[in-house]
mmCIF file with all atom_site columns, C-alpha atoms in Angstrom:
data_model
loop_
_atom_site.group_PDB
_atom_site.id
_atom_site.type_symbol
_atom_site.label_atom_id
_atom_site.label_alt_id
_atom_site.label_comp_id
_atom_site.label_asym_id
_atom_site.label_entity_id
_atom_site.label_seq_id
_atom_site.pdbx_PDB_ins_code
_atom_site.Cartn_x
_atom_site.Cartn_y
_atom_site.Cartn_z
_atom_site.occupancy
_atom_site.B_iso_or_equiv
_atom_site.pdbx_formal_charge
_atom_site.auth_seq_id
_atom_site.auth_comp_id
_atom_site.auth_asym_id
_atom_site.auth_atom_id
_atom_site.pdbx_PDB_model_num
ATOM 1  C CA . UNK A 1 1  ? 115.034 44.542 46.561 1.00 48.00 ? 19 UNK A CA 1
ATOM 2  C CA . UNK A 1 2  ? 116.905 46.450 48.320 1.00 53.00 ? 20 UNK A CA 1
ATOM 3  C CA . UNK A 1 3  ? 119.405 43.953 49.896 1.00 56.00 ? 21 UNK A CA 1
ATOM 4  C CA . UNK A 1 4  ? 120.258 43.044 45.772 1.00 55.00 ? 22 UNK A CA 1
ATOM 5  C CA . UNK A 1 5  ? 121.136 46.631 45.311 1.00 55.00 ? 23 UNK A CA 1
ATOM 6  C CA . UNK A 1 6  ? 123.634 47.296 48.002 1.00 58.00 ? 24 UNK A CA 1
ATOM 7  C CA . UNK A 1 7  ? 125.548 44.464 47.738 1.00 59.00 ? 25 UNK A CA 1
ATOM 8  C CA . UNK A 1 8  ? 127.086 46.320 44.410 1.00 61.00 ? 26 UNK A CA 1
ATOM 9  C CA . UNK A 1 9  ? 127.975 49.069 46.345 1.00 66.00 ? 27 UNK A CA 1
ATOM 10 C CA . UNK A 1 10 ? 129.642 47.240 49.458 1.00 67.00 ? 28 UNK A CA 1
ATOM 11 C CA . UNK A 1 11 ? 131.706 45.416 47.209 1.00 71.00 ? 29 UNK A CA 1
ATOM 12 C CA . UNK A 1 12 ? 132.379 48.507 44.988 1.00 70.00 ? 30 UNK A CA 1
ATOM 13 C CA . UNK A 1 13 ? 133.066 50.073 48.334 1.00 70.00 ? 31 UNK A CA 1
ATOM 14 C CA . UNK A 1 14 ? 135.528 47.415 49.711 1.00 73.00 ? 32 UNK A CA 1
ATOM 15 C CA . UNK A 1 15 ? 137.139 46.976 45.954 1.00 70.00 ? 33 UNK A CA 1
ATOM 16 C CA . UNK A 1 16 ? 137.955 50.833 46.223 1.00 70.00 ? 34 UNK A CA 1
ATOM 17 C CA . UNK A 1 17 ? 138.624 50.503 50.488 1.00 72.00 ? 35 UNK A CA 1
ATOM 18 C CA . UNK A 1 18 ? 141.783 47.912 49.057 1.00 77.00 ? 36 UNK A CA 1
ATOM 19 C CA . UNK A 1 19 ? 142.924 51.188 46.594 1.00 78.00 ? 37 UNK A CA 1
ATOM 20 C CA . UNK A 1 20 ? 146.454 52.936 47.967 1.00 86.00 ? 38 UNK A CA 1
ATOM 21 C CA . UNK A 1 21 ? 146.146 56.685 47.002 1.00 85.00 ? 39 UNK A CA 1
ATOM 22 C CA . UNK A 1 22 ? 150.433 56.533 47.782 1.00 91.00 ? 40 UNK A CA 1
ATOM 23 C CA . UNK A 1 23 ? 151.156 53.743 44.952 1.00 91.00 ? 41 UNK A CA 1
ATOM 24 C CA . UNK A 1 24 ? 149.073 55.617 42.607 1.00 91.00 ? 42 UNK A CA 1
ATOM 25 C CA . UNK A 1 25 ? 150.427 58.710 42.226 1.00 95.00 ? 43 UNK A CA 1
ATOM 26 C CA . UNK A 1 26 ? 153.659 57.446 42.560 1.00 96.00 ? 44 UNK A CA 1
ATOM 27 C CA . UNK A 1 27 ? 152.887 55.023 39.448 1.00 96.00 ? 45 UNK A CA 1
ATOM 28 C CA . UNK A 1 28 ? 152.248 58.238 37.995 1.00 96.00 ? 46 UNK A CA 1
ATOM 29 C CA . UNK A 1 29 ? 155.269 60.129 39.225 1.00 97.00 ? 47 UNK A CA 1
ATOM 30 C CA . UNK A 1 30 ? 156.988 57.136 37.357 1.00 97.00 ? 48 UNK A CA 1
ATOM 31 C CA . UNK A 1 31 ? 154.976 57.201 34.223 1.00 97.00 ? 49 UNK A CA 1
ATOM 32 C CA . UNK A 1 32 ? 155.402 61.343 34.146 1.00 97.00 ? 50 UNK A CA 1
ATOM 33 C CA . UNK A 1 33 ? 159.275 60.864 34.312 1.00 97.00 ? 51 UNK A CA 1
ATOM 34 C CA . UNK A 1 34 ? 159.048 58.766 31.653 1.00 97.00 ? 52 UNK A CA 1
ATOM 35 C CA . UNK A 1 35 ? 156.940 60.786 29.213 1.00 96.00 ? 53 UNK A CA 1
ATOM 36 C CA . UNK A 1 36 ? 159.543 63.572 29.906 1.00 96.00 ? 54 UNK A CA 1
ATOM 37 C CA . UNK A 1 37 ? 162.549 61.357 29.162 1.00 96.00 ? 55 UNK A CA 1
ATOM 38 C CA . UNK A 1 38 ? 161.095 60.108 26.161 1.00 95.00 ? 56 UNK A CA 1
ATOM 39 C CA . UNK A 1 39 ? 160.164 63.741 24.993 1.00 95.00 ? 57 UNK A CA 1
ATOM 40 C CA . UNK A 1 40 ? 163.666 64.320 25.683 1.00 94.00 ? 58 UNK A CA 1
ATOM 41 C CA . UNK A 1 41 ? 165.276 61.718 23.771 1.00 92.00 ? 59 UNK A CA 1
ATOM 42 C CA . UNK A 1 42 ? 162.613 62.880 20.888 1.00 90.00 ? 60 UNK A CA 1
ATOM 43 C CA . UNK A 1 43 ? 163.936 66.836 20.672 1.00 88.00 ? 61 UNK A CA 1
ATOM 44 C CA . UNK A 1 44 ? 167.307 65.348 20.790 1.00 88.00 ? 62 UNK A CA 1
ATOM 45 C CA . UNK A 1 45 ? 166.848 63.029 17.597 1.00 84.00 ? 63 UNK A CA 1
ATOM 46 C CA . UNK A 1 46 ? 164.216 66.096 15.809 1.00 84.00 ? 64 UNK A CA 1
ATOM 47 C CA . UNK A 1 47 ? 167.767 68.901 16.464 1.00 83.00 ? 65 UNK A CA 1
ATOM 48 C CA . UNK A 1 48 ? 169.624 66.025 14.648 1.00 80.00 ? 66 UNK A CA 1
ATOM 49 C CA . UNK A 1 49 ? 168.007 64.885 11.556 1.00 75.00 ? 67 UNK A CA 1
ATOM 50 C CA . UNK A 1 50 ? 169.287 67.961 8.685  1.00 71.00 ? 68 UNK A CA 1
ATOM 51 C CA . UNK A 1 51 ? 166.577 70.412 7.433  1.00 68.00 ? 69 UNK A CA 1
ATOM 52 C CA . UNK A 1 52 ? 165.296 68.491 3.725  1.00 63.00 ? 70 UNK A CA 1
ATOM 53 C CA . UNK A 1 53 ? 162.131 68.572 3.952  1.00 63.00 ? 71 UNK A CA 1
ATOM 54 C CA . UNK A 1 54 ? 160.495 70.543 1.224  1.00 61.00 ? 72 UNK A CA 1
ATOM 55 C CA . UNK A 1 55 ? 156.541 70.498 -0.055 1.00 58.00 ? 73 UNK A CA 1
#
């Protein structure tokens, strides 16, 4: 039974060993940059909208 339980752990470890942390960090930085750009765009559009809302 011990051997069976070790197999998934080993394959999981192999899976994680293939992950490059630097690559993940770069991808996250790109995503964050996109979010910042989108927020800036949204802010610009909100400023352009006339305030004609009423309750």
